[in-house]
Every structure is written in C-alpha cells, then in structure tokens.
PDB file of C-alpha atoms in Angstrom:
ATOM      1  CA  UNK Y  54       0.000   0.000   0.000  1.00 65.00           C
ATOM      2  CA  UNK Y  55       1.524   3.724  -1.005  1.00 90.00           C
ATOM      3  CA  UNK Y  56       0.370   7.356  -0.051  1.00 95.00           C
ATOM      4  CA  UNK Y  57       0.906  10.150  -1.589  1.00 97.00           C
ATOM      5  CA  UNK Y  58       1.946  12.800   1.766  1.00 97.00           C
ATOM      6  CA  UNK Y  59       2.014  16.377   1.405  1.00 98.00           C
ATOM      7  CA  UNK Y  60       2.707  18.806   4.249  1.00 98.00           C
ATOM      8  CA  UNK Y  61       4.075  22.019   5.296  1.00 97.00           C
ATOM      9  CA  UNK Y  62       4.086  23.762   8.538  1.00 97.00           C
ATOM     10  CA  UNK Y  63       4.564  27.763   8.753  1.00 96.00           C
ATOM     11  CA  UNK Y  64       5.294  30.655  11.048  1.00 93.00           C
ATOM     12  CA  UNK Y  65       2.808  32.748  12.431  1.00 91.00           C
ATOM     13  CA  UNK Y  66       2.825  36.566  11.779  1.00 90.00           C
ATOM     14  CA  UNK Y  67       2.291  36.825  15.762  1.00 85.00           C
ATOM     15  CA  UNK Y  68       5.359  34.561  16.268  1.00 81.00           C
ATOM     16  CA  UNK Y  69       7.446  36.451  13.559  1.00 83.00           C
ATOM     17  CA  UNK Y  70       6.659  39.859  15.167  1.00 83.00           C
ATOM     18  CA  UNK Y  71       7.610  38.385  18.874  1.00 80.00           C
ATOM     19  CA  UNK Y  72      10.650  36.608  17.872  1.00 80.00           C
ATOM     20  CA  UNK Y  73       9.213  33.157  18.316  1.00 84.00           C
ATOM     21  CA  UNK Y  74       9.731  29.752  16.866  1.00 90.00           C
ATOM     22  CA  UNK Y  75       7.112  27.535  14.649  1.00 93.00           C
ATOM     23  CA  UNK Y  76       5.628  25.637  17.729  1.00 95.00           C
ATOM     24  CA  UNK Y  77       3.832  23.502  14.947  1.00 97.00           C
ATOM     25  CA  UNK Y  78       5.203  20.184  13.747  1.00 98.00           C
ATOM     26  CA  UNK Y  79       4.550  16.902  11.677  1.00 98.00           C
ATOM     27  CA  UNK Y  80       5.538  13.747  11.185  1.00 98.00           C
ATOM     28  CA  UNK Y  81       4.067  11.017   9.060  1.00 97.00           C
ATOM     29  CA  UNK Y  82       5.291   7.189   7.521  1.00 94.00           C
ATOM     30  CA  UNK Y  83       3.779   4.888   5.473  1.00 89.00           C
ATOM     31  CA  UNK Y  84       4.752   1.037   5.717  1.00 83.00           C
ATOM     32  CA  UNK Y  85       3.385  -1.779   3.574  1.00 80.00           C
ATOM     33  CA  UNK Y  86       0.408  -2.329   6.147  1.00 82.00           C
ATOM     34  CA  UNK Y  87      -0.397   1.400   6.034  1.00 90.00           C
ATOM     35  CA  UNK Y  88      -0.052   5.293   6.775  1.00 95.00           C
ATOM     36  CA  UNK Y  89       0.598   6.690  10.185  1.00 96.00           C
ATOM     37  CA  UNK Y  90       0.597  10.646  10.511  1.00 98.00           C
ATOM     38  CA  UNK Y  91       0.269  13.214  12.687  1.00 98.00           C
ATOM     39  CA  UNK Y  92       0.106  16.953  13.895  1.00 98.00           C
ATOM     40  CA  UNK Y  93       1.352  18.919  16.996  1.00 98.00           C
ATOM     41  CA  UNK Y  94       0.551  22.133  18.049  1.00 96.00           C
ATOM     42  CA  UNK Y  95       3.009  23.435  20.990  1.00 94.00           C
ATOM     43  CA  UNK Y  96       1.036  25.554  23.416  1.00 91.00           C
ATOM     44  CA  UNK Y  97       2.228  29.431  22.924  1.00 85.00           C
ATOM     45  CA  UNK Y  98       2.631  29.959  26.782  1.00 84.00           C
ATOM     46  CA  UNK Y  99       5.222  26.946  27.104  1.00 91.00           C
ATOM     47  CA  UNK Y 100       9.310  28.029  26.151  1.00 91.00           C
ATOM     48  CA  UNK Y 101      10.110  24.665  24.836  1.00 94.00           C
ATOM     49  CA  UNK Y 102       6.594  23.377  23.033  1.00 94.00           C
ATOM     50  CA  UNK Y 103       8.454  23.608  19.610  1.00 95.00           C
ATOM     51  CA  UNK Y 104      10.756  20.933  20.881  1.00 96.00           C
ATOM     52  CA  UNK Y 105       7.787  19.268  22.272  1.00 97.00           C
ATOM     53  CA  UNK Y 106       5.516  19.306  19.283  1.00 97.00           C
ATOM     54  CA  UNK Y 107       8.993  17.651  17.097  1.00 97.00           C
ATOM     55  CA  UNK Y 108       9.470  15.345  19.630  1.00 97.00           C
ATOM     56  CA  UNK Y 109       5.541  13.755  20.167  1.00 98.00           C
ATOM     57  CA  UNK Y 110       4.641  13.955  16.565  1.00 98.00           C
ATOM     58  CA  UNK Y 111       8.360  11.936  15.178  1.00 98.00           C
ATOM     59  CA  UNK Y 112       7.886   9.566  18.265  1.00 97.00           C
ATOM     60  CA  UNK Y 113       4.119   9.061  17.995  1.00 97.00           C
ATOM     61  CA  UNK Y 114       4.616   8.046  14.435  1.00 97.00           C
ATOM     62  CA  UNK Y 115       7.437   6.192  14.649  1.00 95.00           C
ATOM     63  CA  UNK Y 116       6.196   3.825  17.939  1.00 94.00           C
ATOM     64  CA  UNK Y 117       2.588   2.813  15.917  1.00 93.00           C
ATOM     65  CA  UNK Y 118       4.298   2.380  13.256  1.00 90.00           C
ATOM     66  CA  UNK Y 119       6.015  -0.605  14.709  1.00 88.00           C
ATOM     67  CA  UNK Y 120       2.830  -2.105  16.087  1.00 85.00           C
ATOM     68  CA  UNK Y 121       2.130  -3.690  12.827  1.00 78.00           C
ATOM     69  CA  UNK Y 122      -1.209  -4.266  10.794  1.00 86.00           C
ATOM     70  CA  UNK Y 123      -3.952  -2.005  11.988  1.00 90.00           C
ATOM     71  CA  UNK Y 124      -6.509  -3.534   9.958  1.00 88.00           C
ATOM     72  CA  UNK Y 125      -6.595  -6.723  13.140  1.00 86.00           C
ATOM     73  CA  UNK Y 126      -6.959  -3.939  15.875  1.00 85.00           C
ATOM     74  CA  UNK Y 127     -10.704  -3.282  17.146  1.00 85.00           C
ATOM     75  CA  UNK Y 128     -11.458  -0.391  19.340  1.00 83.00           C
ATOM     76  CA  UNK Y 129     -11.091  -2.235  22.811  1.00 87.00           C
ATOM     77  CA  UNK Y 130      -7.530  -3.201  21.360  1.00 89.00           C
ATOM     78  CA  UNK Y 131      -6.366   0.377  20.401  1.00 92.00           C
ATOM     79  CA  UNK Y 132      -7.179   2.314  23.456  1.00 93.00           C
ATOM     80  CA  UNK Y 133      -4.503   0.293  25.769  1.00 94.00           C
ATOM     81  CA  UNK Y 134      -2.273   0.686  22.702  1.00 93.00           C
ATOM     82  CA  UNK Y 135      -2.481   4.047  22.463  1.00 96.00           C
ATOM     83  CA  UNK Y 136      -2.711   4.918  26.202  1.00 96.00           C
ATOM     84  CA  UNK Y 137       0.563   2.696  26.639  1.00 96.00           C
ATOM     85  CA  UNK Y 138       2.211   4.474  23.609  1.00 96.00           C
ATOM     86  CA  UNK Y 139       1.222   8.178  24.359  1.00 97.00           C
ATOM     87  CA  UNK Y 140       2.279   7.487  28.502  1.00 97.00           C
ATOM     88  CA  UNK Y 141       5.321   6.365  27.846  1.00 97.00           C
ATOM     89  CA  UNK Y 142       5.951   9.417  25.726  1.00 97.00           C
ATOM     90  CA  UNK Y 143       5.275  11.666  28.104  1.00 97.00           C
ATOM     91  CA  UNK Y 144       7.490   9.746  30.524  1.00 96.00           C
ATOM     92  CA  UNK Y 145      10.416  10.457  28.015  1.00 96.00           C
ATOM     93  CA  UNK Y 146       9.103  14.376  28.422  1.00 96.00           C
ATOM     94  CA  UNK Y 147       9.658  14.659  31.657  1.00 96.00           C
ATOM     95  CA  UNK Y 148      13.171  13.102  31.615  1.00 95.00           C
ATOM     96  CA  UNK Y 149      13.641  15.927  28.930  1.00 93.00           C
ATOM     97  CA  UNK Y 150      12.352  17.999  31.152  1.00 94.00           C
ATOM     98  CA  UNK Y 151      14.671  17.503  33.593  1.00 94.00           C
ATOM     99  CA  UNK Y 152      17.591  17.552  31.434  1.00 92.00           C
ATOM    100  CA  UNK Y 153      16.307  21.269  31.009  1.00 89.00           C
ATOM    101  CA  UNK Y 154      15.980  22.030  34.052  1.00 91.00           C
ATOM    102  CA  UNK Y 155      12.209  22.877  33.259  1.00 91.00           C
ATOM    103  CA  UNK Y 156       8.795  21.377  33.828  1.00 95.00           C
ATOM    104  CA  UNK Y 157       6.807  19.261  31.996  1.00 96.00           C
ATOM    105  CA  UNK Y 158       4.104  21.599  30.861  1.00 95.00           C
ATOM    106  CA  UNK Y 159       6.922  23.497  29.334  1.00 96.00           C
ATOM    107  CA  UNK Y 160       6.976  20.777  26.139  1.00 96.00           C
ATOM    108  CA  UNK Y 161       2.940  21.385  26.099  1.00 96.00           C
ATOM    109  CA  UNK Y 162       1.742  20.166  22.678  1.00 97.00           C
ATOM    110  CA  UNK Y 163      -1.852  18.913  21.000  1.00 97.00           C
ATOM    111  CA  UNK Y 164      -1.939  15.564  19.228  1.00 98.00           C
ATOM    112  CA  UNK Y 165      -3.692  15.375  15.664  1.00 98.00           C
ATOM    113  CA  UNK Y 166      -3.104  12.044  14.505  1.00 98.00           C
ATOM    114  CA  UNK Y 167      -4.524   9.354  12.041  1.00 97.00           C
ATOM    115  CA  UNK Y 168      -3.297   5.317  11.792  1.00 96.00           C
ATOM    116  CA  UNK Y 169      -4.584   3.617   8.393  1.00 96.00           C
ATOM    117  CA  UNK Y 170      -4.658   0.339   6.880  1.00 94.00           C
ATOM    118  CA  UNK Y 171      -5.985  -1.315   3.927  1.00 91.00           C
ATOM    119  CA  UNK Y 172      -9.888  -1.656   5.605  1.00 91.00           C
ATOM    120  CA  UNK Y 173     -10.040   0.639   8.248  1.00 94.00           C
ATOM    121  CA  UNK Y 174      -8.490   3.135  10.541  1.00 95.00           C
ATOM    122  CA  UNK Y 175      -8.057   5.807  13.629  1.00 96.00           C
ATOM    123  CA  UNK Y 176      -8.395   8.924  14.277  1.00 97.00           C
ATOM    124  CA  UNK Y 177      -6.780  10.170  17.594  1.00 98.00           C
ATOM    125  CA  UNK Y 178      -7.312  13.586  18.865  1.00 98.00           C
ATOM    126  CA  UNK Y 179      -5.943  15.596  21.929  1.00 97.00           C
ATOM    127  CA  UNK Y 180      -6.714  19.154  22.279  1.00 95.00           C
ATOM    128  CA  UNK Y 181      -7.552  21.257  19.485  1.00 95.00           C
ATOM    129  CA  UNK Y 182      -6.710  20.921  15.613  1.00 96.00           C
ATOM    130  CA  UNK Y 183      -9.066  19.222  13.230  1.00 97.00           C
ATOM    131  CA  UNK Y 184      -8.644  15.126  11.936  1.00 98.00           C
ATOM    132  CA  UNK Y 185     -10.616  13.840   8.710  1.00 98.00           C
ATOM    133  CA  UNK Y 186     -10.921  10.693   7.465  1.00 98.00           C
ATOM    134  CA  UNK Y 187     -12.757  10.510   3.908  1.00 97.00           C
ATOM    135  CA  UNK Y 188     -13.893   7.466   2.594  1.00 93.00           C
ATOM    136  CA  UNK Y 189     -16.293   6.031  -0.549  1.00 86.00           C
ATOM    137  CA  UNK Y 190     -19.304   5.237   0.347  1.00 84.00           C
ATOM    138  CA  UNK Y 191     -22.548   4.106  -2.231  1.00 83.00           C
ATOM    139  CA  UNK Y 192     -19.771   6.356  -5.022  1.00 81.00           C
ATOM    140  CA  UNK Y 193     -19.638   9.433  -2.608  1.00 85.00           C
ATOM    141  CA  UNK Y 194     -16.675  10.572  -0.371  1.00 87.00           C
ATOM    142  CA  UNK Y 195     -17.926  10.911   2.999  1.00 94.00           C
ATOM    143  CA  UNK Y 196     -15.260  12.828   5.336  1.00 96.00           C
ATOM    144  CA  UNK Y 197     -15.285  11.614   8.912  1.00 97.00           C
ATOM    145  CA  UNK Y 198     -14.523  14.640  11.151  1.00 97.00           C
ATOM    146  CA  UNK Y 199     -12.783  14.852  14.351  1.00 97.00           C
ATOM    147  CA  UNK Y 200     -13.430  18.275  15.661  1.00 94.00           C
ATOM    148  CA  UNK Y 201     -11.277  20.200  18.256  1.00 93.00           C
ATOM    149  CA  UNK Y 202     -12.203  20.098  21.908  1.00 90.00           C
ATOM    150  CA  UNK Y 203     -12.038  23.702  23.521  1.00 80.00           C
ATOM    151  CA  UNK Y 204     -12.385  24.217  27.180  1.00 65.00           C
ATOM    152  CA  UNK Y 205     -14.708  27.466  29.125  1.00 61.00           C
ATOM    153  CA  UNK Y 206     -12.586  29.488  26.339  1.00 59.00           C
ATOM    154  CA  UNK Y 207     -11.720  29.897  22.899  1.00 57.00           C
ATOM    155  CA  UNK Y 208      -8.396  29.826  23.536  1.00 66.00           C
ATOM    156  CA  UNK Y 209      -8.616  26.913  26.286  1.00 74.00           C
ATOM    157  CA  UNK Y 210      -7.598  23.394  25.149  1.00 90.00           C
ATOM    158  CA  UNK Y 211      -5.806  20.655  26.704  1.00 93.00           C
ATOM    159  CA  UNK Y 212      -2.110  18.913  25.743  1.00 96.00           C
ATOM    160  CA  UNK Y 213      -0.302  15.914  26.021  1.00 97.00           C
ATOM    161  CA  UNK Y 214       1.601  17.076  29.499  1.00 96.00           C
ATOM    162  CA  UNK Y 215      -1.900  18.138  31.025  1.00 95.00           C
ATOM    163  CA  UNK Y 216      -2.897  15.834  34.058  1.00 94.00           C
ATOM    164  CA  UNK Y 217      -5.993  15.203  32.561  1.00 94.00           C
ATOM    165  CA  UNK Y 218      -4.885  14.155  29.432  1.00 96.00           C
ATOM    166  CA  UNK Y 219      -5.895  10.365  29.162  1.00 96.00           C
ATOM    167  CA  UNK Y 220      -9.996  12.006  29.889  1.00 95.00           C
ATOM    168  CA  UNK Y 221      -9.947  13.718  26.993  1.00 95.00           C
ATOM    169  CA  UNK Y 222      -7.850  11.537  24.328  1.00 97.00           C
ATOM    170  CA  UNK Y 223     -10.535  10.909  21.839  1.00 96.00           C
ATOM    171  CA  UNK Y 224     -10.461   7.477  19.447  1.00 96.00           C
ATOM    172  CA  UNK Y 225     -12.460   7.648  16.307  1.00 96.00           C
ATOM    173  CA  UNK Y 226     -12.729   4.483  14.393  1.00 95.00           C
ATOM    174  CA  UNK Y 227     -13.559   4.413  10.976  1.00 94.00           C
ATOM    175  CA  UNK Y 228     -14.505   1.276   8.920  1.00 91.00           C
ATOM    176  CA  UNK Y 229     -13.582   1.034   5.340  1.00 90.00           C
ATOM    177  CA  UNK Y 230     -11.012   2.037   2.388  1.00 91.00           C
ATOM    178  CA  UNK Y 231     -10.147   5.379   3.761  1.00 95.00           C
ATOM    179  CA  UNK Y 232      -8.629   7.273   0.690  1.00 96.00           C
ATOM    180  CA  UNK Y 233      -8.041  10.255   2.115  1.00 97.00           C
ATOM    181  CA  UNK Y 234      -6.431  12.107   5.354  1.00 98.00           C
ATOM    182  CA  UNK Y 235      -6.527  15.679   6.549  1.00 98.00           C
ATOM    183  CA  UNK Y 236      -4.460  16.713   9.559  1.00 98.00           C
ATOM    184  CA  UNK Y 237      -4.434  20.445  10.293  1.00 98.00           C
ATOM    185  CA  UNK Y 238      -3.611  22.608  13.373  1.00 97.00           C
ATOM    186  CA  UNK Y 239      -6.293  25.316  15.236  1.00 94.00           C
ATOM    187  CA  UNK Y 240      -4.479  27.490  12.663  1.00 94.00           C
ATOM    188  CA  UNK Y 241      -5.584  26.307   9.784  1.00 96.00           C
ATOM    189  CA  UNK Y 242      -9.079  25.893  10.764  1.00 94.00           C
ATOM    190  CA  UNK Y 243     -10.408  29.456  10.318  1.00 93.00           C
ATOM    191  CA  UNK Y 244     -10.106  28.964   6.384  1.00 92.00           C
ATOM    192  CA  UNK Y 245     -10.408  25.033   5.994  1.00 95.00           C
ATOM    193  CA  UNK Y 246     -12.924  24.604   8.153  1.00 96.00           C
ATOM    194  CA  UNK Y 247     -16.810  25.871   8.255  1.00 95.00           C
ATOM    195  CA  UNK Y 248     -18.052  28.081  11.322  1.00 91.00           C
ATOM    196  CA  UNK Y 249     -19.108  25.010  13.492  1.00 91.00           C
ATOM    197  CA  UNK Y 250     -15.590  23.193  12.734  1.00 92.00           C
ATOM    198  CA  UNK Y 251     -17.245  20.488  11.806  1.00 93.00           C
ATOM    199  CA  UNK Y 252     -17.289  19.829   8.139  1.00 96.00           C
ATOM    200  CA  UNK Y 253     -14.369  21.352   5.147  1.00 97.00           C
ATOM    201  CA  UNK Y 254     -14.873  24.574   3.826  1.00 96.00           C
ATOM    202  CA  UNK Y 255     -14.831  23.245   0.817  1.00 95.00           C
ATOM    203  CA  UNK Y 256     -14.139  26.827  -1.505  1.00 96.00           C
ATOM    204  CA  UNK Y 257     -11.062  26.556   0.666  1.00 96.00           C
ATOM    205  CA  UNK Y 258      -9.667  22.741   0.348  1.00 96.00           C
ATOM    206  CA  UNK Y 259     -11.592  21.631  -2.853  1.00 96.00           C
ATOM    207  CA  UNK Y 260      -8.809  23.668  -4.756  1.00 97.00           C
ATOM    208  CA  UNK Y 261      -6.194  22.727  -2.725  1.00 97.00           C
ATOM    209  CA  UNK Y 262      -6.675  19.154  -2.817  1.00 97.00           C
ATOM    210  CA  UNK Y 263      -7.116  18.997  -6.786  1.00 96.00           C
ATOM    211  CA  UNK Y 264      -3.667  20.551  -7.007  1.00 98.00           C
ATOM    212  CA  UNK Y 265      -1.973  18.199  -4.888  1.00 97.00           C
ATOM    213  CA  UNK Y 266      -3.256  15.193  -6.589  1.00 96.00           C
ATOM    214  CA  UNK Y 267      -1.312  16.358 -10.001  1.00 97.00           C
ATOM    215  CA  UNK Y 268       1.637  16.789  -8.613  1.00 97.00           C
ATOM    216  CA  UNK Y 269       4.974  14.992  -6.840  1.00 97.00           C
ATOM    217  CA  UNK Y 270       5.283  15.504  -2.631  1.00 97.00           C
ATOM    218  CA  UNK Y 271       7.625  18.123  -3.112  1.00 97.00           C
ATOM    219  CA  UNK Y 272       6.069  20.149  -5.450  1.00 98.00           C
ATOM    220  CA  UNK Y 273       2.788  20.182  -3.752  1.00 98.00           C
ATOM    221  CA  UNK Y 274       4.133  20.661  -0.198  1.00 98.00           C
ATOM    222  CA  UNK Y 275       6.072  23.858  -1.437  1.00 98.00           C
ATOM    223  CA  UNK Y 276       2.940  25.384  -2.610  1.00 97.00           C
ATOM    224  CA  UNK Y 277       0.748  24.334   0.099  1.00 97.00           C
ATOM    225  CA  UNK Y 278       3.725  26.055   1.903  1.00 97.00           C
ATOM    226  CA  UNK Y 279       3.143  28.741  -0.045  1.00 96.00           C
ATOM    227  CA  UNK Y 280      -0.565  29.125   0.724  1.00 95.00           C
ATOM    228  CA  UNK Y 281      -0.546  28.823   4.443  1.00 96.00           C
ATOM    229  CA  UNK Y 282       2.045  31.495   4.528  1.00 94.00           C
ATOM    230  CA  UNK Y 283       0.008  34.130   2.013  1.00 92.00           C
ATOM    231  CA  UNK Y 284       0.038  37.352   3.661  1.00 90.00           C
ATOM    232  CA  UNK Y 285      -3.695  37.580   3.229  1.00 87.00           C
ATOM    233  CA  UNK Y 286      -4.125  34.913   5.775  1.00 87.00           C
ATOM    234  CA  UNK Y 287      -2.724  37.315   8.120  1.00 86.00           C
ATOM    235  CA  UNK Y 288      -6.137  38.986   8.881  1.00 85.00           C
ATOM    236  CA  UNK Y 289      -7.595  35.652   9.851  1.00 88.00           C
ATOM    237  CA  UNK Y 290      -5.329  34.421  11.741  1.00 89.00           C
ATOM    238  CA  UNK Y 291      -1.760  35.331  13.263  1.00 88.00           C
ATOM    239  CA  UNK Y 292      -1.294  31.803  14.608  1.00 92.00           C
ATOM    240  CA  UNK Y 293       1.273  29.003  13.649  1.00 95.00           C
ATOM    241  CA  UNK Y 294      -0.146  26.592  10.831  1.00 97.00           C
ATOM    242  CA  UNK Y 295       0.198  23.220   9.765  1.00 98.00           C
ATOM    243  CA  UNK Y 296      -1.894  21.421   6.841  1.00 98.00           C
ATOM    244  CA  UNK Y 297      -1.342  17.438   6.115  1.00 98.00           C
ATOM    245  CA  UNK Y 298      -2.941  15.858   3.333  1.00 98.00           C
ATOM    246  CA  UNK Y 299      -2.391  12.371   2.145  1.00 98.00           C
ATOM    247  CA  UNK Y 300      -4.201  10.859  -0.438  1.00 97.00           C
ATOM    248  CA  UNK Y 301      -4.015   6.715  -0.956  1.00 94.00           C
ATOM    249  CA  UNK Y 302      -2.654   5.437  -4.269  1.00 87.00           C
ATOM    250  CA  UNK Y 303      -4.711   3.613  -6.412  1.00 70.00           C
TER     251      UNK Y 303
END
C-alpha cells in the first residue's frame, strides 16, 4: 500500500513579530500495512513546546508504526495501545524535562493524529486541531470529522503534558477504504474549516486538494507552503499553521 503525503508547517505573523519559533510540527510514515501521521501544536505559553511538538509527533509516528497491521486492531484493542504508547511518551518528556531544568508543561503540545490500513483506521485527537478521514461510500466521499475540543474558552484546550490528558484523548474508528487524510492545526481551521468546525470549507480545500493530486510531494508541499504562509491569511489568523494531506494510491 503507497500514499501520496504532502505537508508544510509555517510561522505565524504573531510569532514572527515576537521573535518566536514555529511551535507547529509533523511527522508522518507509510509502511506496507499502512499510513501513520500526525500533527502537533506546541502551546504558545510553554518556552520549549516547539521541541515538544517535534518530539511527540516523530515519536508518535514512529512507535505505531512498529505495532504492525492495523486492519486486526478493534477499538477495545487500540485504546490500551495508544494509552501505553502516548504514557510512555510523556514519561520520556519529563526526563527531557529535567535535562532542562524545566517542567513538563513546558513541552505542552496537542496531538492530531490518524493510523490507516488497507480496511479501516483511527483517528486520535488531543486538544484542538481538526482530523478527517474521507472514505467512498454508495460512489460518494464521505469525510469523517474529528473536531477540536475547547475548554470554558476559545483559547482553552488541553495537551499531552496536562494531568488530565488520558480524559480527553478521543479514538475515532472508521470502517472502510479510507482514501483520504486531513491533519491540520487550530491554525488552519479558520479557512479550511466551516463556522461550526465540523465539516471542510470546501471553496477553501476543494482547490487545494485537486492541485496536490497532479503533482509529486515536493512540489505540492512547497505550494501548500506557499498558501498557508500568504500574507492575506494574516487577517484571519496570526497563529502558527500546519496542513497534512495524504491521499491513498490507487
């Protein structure tokens, strides 16, 4: 089984005009059982969530990616798997941590991620940013959305390296050929996204997917670069962004 992975992560104007790095980062792999991917947003407030958000997505990826054939994994299978895999992640935070000489809520990041095989997959969501799975069903692509989970506040979410984290890890399953993955941080949402965050915009990605699908990884990552980082995008939004999209091979 191949994908086709496209990706780019940018700066945010508010970062750029405060001297701050990209706290967004990415990671994705696909084996010959399937495609594992994901997207971490580092919490603005925490001095090291860039490192964080590097370090969770790469490890994240790389850990279920050893785990083998997803497609023999039902729900009551993955949750221990994932619990196991995320805890032990954050273990390996905190021994960062205190090679730093810091905390652990200073490596604060979201998880976005998606595991796929041949006849199903999984969604896994912690904190804000927006998952989609799209699949065919009866010749229509139906998107399977998992939307981001805001406290009290707008600006309220929760992260890996919260104490609460394990409540609010959310497991979406999805049965069938999934042929299509979206991954995007909360800054991407306010133009791929409609107002409820809960279905594509699709003026916004219909475009953007069609130009991906005609051209190589590189190419399309450089312009999709390109887009998140238009200026115009600045009056929407002066957060960091990150957009994955990976499309399944035929």
């Amino acid at each position: 089984m191949s994908w086709s992975i496209y990706c780019a992560s940018v700066q945010g104007r508010s970062h750029q005009e405060n001297n701050l790095p990209c706290q967004d980062a990415w990671h994705a792999e696909h084996t010959a059982n399937g495609l594992a991917a994901c997207v971490c947003d580092g919490a603005g407030s925490a001095r090291y969530s860039d490192i964080g958000s590097r370090y969770v997505s790469r490890l994240f990826v790389q850990r279920i990616s050893e785990f083998g054939d997803v497609d023999y994994l039902c729900v009551e299978e993955i949750q221990p798997v994932i619990l196991r895999t995320l805890s032990a992640i954050r273990e390996q935070l905190i021994s960062l941590a205190n090679d730093k000489r810091g905390e652990l809520k200073d490596f604060a990041c979201t998880v976005v991620a998606a595991w796929i095989g041949k006849r199903q997959g999984f969604l896994f969501h912690l904190g804000d940013g927006v998952a989609i799975a799209s699949y065919q069903q009866d010749g229509h692509l139906i998107d399977k959305v998992s939307s981001p989970e805001n406290g009290e506040y707008a600006n309220q979410t929760w992260f890996l390296t919260s104490n609460d984290w394990q409540a609010h890890l959310r497991i979406t399953p999805i049965i069938g050929k999934i042929e299509r993955i979206i991954l995007m941080s909360d800054g991407v949402q306010p133009f791929a996204m409609n107002k409820q965050c809960d279905a594509l915009y699709h003026p916004f990605i219909d475009p953007v997917t069609r130009f991906l699908q005609q051209h190589d990884e590189y190419t399309g990552s450089e312009a999709l670069k390109g887009t998140l980082d238009d200026p115009r995008t600045y009056s929407i939004t002066g957060d960091d962004k990150t957009l994955l999209v990976a499309f399944r091979e035929v």
